[in-house]
PDB file of C-alpha atoms in Angstrom:
ATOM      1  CA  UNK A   1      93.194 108.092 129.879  1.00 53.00           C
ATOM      2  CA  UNK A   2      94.469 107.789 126.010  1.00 53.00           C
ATOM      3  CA  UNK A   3      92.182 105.601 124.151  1.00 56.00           C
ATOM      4  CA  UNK A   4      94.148 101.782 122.775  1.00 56.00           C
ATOM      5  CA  UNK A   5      95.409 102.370 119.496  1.00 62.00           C
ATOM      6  CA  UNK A   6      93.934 100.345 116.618  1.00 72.00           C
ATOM      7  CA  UNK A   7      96.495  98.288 114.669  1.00 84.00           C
ATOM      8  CA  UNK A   8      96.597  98.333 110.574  1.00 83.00           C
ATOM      9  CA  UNK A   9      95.364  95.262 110.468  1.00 86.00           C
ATOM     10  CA  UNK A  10      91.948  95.654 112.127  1.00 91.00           C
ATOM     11  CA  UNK A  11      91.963  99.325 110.153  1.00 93.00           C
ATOM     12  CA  UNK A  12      92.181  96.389 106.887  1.00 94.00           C
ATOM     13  CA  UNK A  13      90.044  94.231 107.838  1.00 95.00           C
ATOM     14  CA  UNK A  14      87.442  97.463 109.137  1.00 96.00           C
ATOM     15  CA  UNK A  15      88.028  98.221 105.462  1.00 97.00           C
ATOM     16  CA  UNK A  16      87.043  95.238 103.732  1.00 97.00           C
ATOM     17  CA  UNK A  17      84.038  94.720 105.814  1.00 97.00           C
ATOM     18  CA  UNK A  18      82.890  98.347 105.178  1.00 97.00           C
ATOM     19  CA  UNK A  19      83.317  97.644 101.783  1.00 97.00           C
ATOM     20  CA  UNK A  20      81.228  94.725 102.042  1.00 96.00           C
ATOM     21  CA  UNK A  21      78.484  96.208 103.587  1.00 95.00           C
ATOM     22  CA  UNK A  22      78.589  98.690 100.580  1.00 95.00           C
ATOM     23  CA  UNK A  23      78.272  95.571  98.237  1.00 95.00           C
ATOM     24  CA  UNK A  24      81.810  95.871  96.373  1.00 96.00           C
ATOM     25  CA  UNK A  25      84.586  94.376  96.931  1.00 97.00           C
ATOM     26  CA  UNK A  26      87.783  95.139  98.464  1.00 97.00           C
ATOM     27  CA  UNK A  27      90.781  93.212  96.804  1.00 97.00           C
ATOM     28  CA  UNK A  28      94.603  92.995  98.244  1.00 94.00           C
ATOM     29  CA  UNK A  29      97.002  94.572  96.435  1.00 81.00           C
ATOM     30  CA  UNK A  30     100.755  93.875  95.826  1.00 85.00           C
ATOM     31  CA  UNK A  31     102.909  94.766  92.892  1.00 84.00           C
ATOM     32  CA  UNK A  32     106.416  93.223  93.063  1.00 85.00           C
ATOM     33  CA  UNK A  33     107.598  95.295  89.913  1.00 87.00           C
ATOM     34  CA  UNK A  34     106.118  98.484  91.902  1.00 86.00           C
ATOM     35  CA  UNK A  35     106.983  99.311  95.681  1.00 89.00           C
ATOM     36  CA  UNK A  36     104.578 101.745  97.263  1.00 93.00           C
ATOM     37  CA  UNK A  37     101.425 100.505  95.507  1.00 94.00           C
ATOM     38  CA  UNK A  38      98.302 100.887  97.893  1.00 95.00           C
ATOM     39  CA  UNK A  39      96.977  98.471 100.116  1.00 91.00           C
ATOM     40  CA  UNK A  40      93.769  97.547  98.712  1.00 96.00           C
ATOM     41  CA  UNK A  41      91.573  98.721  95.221  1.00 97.00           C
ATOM     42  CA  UNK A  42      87.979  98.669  96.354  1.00 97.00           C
ATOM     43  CA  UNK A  43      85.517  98.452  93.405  1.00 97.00           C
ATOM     44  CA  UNK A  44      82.247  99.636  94.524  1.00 96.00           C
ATOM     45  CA  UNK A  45      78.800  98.908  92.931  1.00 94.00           C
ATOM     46  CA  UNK A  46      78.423 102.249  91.021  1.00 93.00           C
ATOM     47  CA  UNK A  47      81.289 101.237  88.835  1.00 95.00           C
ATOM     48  CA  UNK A  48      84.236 103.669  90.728  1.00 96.00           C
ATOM     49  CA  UNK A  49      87.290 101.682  91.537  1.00 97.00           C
ATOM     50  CA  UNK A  50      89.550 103.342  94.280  1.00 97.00           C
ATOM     51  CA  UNK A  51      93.426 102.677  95.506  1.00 97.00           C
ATOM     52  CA  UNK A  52      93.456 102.891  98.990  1.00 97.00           C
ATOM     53  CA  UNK A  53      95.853 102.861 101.221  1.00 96.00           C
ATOM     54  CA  UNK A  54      95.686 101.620 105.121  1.00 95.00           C
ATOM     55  CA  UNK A  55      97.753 103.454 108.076  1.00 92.00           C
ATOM     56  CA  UNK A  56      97.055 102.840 111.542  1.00 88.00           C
ATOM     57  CA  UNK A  57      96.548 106.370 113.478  1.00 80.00           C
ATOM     58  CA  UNK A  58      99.618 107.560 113.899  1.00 82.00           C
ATOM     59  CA  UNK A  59     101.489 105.938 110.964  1.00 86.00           C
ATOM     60  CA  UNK A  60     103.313 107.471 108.158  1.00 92.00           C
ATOM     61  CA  UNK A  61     103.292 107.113 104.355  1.00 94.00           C
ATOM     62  CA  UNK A  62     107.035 105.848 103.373  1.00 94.00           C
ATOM     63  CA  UNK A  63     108.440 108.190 100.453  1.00 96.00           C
ATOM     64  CA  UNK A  64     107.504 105.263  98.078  1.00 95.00           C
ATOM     65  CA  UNK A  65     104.092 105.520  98.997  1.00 96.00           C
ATOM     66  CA  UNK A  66     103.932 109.445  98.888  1.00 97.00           C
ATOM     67  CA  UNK A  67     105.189 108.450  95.101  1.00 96.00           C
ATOM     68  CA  UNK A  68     102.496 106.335  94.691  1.00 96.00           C
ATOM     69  CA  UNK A  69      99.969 108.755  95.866  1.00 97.00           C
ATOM     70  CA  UNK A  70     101.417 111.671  93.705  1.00 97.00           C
ATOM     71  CA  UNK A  71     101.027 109.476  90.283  1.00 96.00           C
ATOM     72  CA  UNK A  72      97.405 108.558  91.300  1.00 97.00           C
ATOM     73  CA  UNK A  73      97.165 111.972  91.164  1.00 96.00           C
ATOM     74  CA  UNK A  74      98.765 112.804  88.082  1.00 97.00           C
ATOM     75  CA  UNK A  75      96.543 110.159  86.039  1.00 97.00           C
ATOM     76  CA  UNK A  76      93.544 111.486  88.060  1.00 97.00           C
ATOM     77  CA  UNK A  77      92.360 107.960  89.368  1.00 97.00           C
ATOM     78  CA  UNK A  78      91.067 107.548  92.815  1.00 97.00           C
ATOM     79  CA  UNK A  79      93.261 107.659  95.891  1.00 97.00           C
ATOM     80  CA  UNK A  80      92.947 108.044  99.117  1.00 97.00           C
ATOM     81  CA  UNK A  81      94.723 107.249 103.143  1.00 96.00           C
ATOM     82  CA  UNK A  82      92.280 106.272 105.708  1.00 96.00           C
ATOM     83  CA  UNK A  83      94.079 106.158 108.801  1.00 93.00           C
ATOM     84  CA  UNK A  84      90.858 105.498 111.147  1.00 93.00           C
ATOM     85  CA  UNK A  85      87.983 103.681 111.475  1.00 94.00           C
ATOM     86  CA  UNK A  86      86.183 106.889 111.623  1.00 94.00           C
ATOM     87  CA  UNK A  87      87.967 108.207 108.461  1.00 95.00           C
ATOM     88  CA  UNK A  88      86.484 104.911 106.651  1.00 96.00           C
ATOM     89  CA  UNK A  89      82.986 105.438 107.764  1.00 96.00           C
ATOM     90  CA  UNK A  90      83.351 109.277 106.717  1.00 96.00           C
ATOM     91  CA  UNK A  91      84.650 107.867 103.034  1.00 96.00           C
ATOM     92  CA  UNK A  92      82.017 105.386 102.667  1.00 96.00           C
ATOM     93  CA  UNK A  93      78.913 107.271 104.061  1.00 94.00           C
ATOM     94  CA  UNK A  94      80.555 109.643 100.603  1.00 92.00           C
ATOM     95  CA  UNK A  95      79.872 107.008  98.084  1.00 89.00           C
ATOM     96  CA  UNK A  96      77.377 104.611  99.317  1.00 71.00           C
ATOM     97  CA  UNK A  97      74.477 105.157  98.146  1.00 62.00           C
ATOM     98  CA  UNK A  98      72.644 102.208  99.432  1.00 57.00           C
ATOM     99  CA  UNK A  99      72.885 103.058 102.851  1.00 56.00           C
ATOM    100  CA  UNK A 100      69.460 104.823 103.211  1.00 41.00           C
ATOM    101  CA  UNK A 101      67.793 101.388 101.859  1.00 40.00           C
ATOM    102  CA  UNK A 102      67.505  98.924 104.963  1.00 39.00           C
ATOM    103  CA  UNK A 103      69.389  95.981 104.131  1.00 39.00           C
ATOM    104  CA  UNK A 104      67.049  92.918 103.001  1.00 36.00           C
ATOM    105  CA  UNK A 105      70.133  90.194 103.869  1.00 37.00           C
ATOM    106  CA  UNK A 106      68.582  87.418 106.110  1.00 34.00           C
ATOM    107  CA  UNK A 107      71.623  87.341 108.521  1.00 38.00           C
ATOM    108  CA  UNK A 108      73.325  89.901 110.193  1.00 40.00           C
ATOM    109  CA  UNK A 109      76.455  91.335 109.497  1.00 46.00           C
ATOM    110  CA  UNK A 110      78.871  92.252 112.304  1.00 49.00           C
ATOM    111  CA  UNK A 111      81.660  94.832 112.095  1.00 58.00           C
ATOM    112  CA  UNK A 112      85.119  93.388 112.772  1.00 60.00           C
TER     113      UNK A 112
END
């Protein structure tokens, strides 16, 4: 039995909420002048700001994109394709480093 596949939108909003959780903030992206930017820039608590870009499993990064990705590079920012849900949790248990501290929030956060 193949498992349902998870659309890019729940992988975005997966994203954001992860982000969240993290306590940064995961902003929408768009660049009119500049086809193939990433999806989102998270900016995370410790001061790192990150271009990420969003592909359901089994996607593909359009030649624009792979542009996009090679510049990021180039100028040595942050950059990275999550295609998964597990491939976010694997890139934020990297950087958070508030996740051995038990949240103190007074409601509950669900995932998406």
């Amino acid at each position: 039995m193949s498992k349902p596949r998870v659309n890019e939108s729940n992988i975005e909003k997966y994203f954001v909420w992860t982000v969240e959780r993290m306590g940064g903030t995961a902003y929408k992206f768009r660049s009119p002048n500049h086809r193939g930017v990433a999806d989102r820039i998270a900016c995370l608590p410790d001061g790192s700001v990150w271009f990420v870009e969003l592909k359901a499993d089994g996607g593909r990064l359009a030649p624009l994109q792979q542009l996009f990705a090679m510049r990021m590079k180039t100028l040595k920012q942050n950059y990275t394709v999550l295609w998964t849900k597990t491939e976010i949790d694997q890139w934020a248990s990297r950087l958070d480093h508030t996740k051995t501290t038990p949240s103190r929030s007074s409601t509950s956060v669900t995932a998406p």
